[in-house]
Each structure stands twice: as structure tokens, then as C-alpha cells.
């Protein structure tokens, strides 16, 4: 009994083995993807109430953020100019605003009391 190996038979065997490995890894990847989607789905179900509340409050959150940005903008430009415009920015006014902001931040923290021995 003789076994003849032809290039065509060898190529077909390699392709078959390669397809088996590709199928194995594809199935393994799809199983992991399914587990990932299941866990994401369970997280979304657990937090559905919080997500719905957050989505309903988005307009309030953006309004609050806009008010704070406008306050900071007015702090740096008391003339009512847009902060992005480079025309007429007064350096002294900007420095005074920064120093005022630093003083406001300093007042938040209590002053340290130093005891002399």
C-alpha cells in the first residue's frame, strides 16, 4: 500500500484544518460576545430607573451648567463681552478677576491656627 501526497491534496488538507481552527475561534468569540451582551443587558435592567431619571434631568443639568459658565464668563469679563473675543480684553481687569477668584477659593478652607509653645 502506497500513500501518495499531491500538492493539491496537501493544500486541501491545510485549508480544511484552517477552516476548523477558524470555526473554533469564531464560536469561542461569539460565546464570549453573548456573555458580554447578557451582562450589559442585566446592568441596564438593574439601572433602568436611574438612567430614566438622568435622561429626564438632562435639561436641568445643562441649564445649571450654562448658568455656572455664564457666571465664570462674567467674572473674567465684567463688561459683558464674550470671553472668546480677543478685542478689548483688559489685562488688569483679568488679573483682578483671577485674584478675586483665588481669594474666594482661599476663604473656603479654614485658616490654620498656629500655636506657639
CSV table of C-alpha atoms in Angstrom, one decimal:
chain,number,residue,atom,x,y,z
A,1,UNK,CA,0.0,0.0,0.0
A,2,UNK,CA,1.4,3.3,-1.0
A,3,UNK,CA,0.4,6.7,0.1
A,4,UNK,CA,0.8,9.5,-2.4
A,5,UNK,CA,0.8,13.1,-1.3
A,6,UNK,CA,-0.1,15.5,-4.0
A,7,UNK,CA,0.3,19.3,-3.7
A,8,UNK,CA,-3.4,19.6,-4.4
A,9,UNK,CA,-4.3,17.1,-1.6
A,10,UNK,CA,-1.9,18.8,0.8
A,11,UNK,CA,-3.4,22.2,0.1
A,12,UNK,CA,-6.9,20.9,0.6
A,13,UNK,CA,-5.9,19.3,3.9
A,14,UNK,CA,-4.3,22.6,5.1
A,15,UNK,CA,-7.4,24.6,4.1
A,16,UNK,CA,-9.7,22.1,6.0
A,17,UNK,CA,-7.6,22.3,9.1
A,18,UNK,CA,-7.5,26.1,8.8
A,19,UNK,CA,-11.3,26.2,8.5
A,20,UNK,CA,-11.7,24.0,11.6
A,21,UNK,CA,-9.5,26.4,13.6
A,22,UNK,CA,-11.3,29.5,12.3
A,23,UNK,CA,-14.7,27.9,13.1
A,24,UNK,CA,-13.5,27.0,16.6
A,25,UNK,CA,-12.2,30.6,17.4
A,26,UNK,CA,-15.3,32.1,15.8
A,27,UNK,CA,-17.6,30.0,18.0
A,28,UNK,CA,-15.5,30.8,21.1
A,29,UNK,CA,-15.6,34.6,20.3
A,30,UNK,CA,-19.3,34.5,19.7
A,31,UNK,CA,-19.9,32.8,23.1
A,32,UNK,CA,-17.9,35.5,24.9
A,33,UNK,CA,-19.7,38.2,23.0
A,34,UNK,CA,-23.0,36.7,24.0
A,35,UNK,CA,-21.9,36.6,27.7
A,36,UNK,CA,-20.8,40.2,27.4
A,37,UNK,CA,-24.1,41.3,26.0
A,38,UNK,CA,-26.0,39.4,28.6
A,39,UNK,CA,-24.1,41.1,31.4
A,40,UNK,CA,-24.6,44.5,29.8
A,41,UNK,CA,-28.3,43.8,29.4
A,42,UNK,CA,-28.6,42.8,33.1
A,43,UNK,CA,-26.7,46.0,34.1
A,44,UNK,CA,-29.1,48.1,32.0
A,45,UNK,CA,-32.1,46.3,33.6
A,46,UNK,CA,-30.8,46.9,37.1
A,47,UNK,CA,-30.1,50.6,36.4
A,48,UNK,CA,-33.1,51.4,34.2
A,49,UNK,CA,-34.8,53.6,36.8
A,50,UNK,CA,-31.6,55.7,37.4
A,51,UNK,CA,-31.0,56.0,33.6
A,52,UNK,CA,-34.5,57.2,33.0
A,53,UNK,CA,-34.3,59.8,35.8
A,54,UNK,CA,-31.0,61.0,34.5
A,55,UNK,CA,-32.3,61.4,31.0
A,56,UNK,CA,-35.3,63.3,32.3
A,57,UNK,CA,-33.0,65.7,34.2
A,58,UNK,CA,-30.6,66.4,31.3
A,59,UNK,CA,-32.2,69.8,30.5
A,60,UNK,CA,-31.9,70.9,34.2
A,61,UNK,CA,-28.3,69.8,34.3
A,62,UNK,CA,-27.4,71.6,31.1
A,63,UNK,CA,-29.2,74.8,32.3
A,64,UNK,CA,-27.3,74.7,35.6
A,65,UNK,CA,-24.0,74.2,33.8
A,66,UNK,CA,-24.8,77.1,31.4
A,67,UNK,CA,-25.6,79.4,34.4
A,68,UNK,CA,-22.3,78.5,36.0
A,69,UNK,CA,-20.4,79.0,32.8
A,70,UNK,CA,-22.1,82.4,32.3
A,71,UNK,CA,-21.1,83.3,35.9
A,72,UNK,CA,-17.4,82.5,35.3
A,73,UNK,CA,-17.6,84.3,31.9
A,74,UNK,CA,-18.9,87.4,33.6
A,75,UNK,CA,-16.3,87.1,36.4
A,76,UNK,CA,-13.4,87.3,33.8
A,77,UNK,CA,-15.2,89.8,31.6
A,78,UNK,CA,-17.3,92.2,33.8
A,79,UNK,CA,-18.1,94.4,30.7
A,80,UNK,CA,-20.4,91.7,29.4
A,81,UNK,CA,-18.2,90.9,26.4
A,82,UNK,CA,-17.8,87.3,25.2
A,83,UNK,CA,-14.8,85.6,26.8
A,84,UNK,CA,-13.6,84.2,23.5
A,85,UNK,CA,-13.4,87.7,21.8
A,86,UNK,CA,-9.8,88.9,21.8
A,87,UNK,CA,-10.7,92.6,21.1
A,88,UNK,CA,-10.6,94.9,24.1
A,89,UNK,CA,-9.5,92.4,26.7
A,90,UNK,CA,-8.2,94.4,29.6
A,91,UNK,CA,-5.2,92.6,31.2
A,92,UNK,CA,-5.6,94.4,34.5
A,93,UNK,CA,-9.3,93.5,34.8
A,94,UNK,CA,-8.5,89.9,34.1
A,95,UNK,CA,-5.7,89.8,36.7
A,96,UNK,CA,-8.1,91.4,39.3
A,97,UNK,CA,-10.7,88.8,38.5
A,98,UNK,CA,-8.2,86.0,38.9
A,99,UNK,CA,-7.0,87.4,42.2
A,100,UNK,CA,-10.7,87.7,43.4
A,101,UNK,CA,-11.3,84.2,42.4
A,102,UNK,CA,-8.2,83.0,44.3
A,103,UNK,CA,-9.4,84.9,47.4
A,104,UNK,CA,-12.8,83.3,47.1
A,105,UNK,CA,-11.2,79.9,47.0
A,106,UNK,CA,-9.0,80.7,49.9
A,107,UNK,CA,-12.0,81.6,52.1
A,108,UNK,CA,-13.5,78.1,51.5
A,109,UNK,CA,-10.7,76.4,53.6
A,110,UNK,CA,-10.4,77.3,57.3
A,111,UNK,CA,-7.3,79.2,58.3
A,112,UNK,CA,-4.8,77.2,60.2
A,113,UNK,CA,-4.2,78.3,63.8
A,114,UNK,CA,-0.6,78.3,64.8
A,115,UNK,CA,0.1,77.7,68.5
A,116,UNK,CA,3.3,79.0,69.9
A,117,UNK,CA,5.0,77.0,72.7
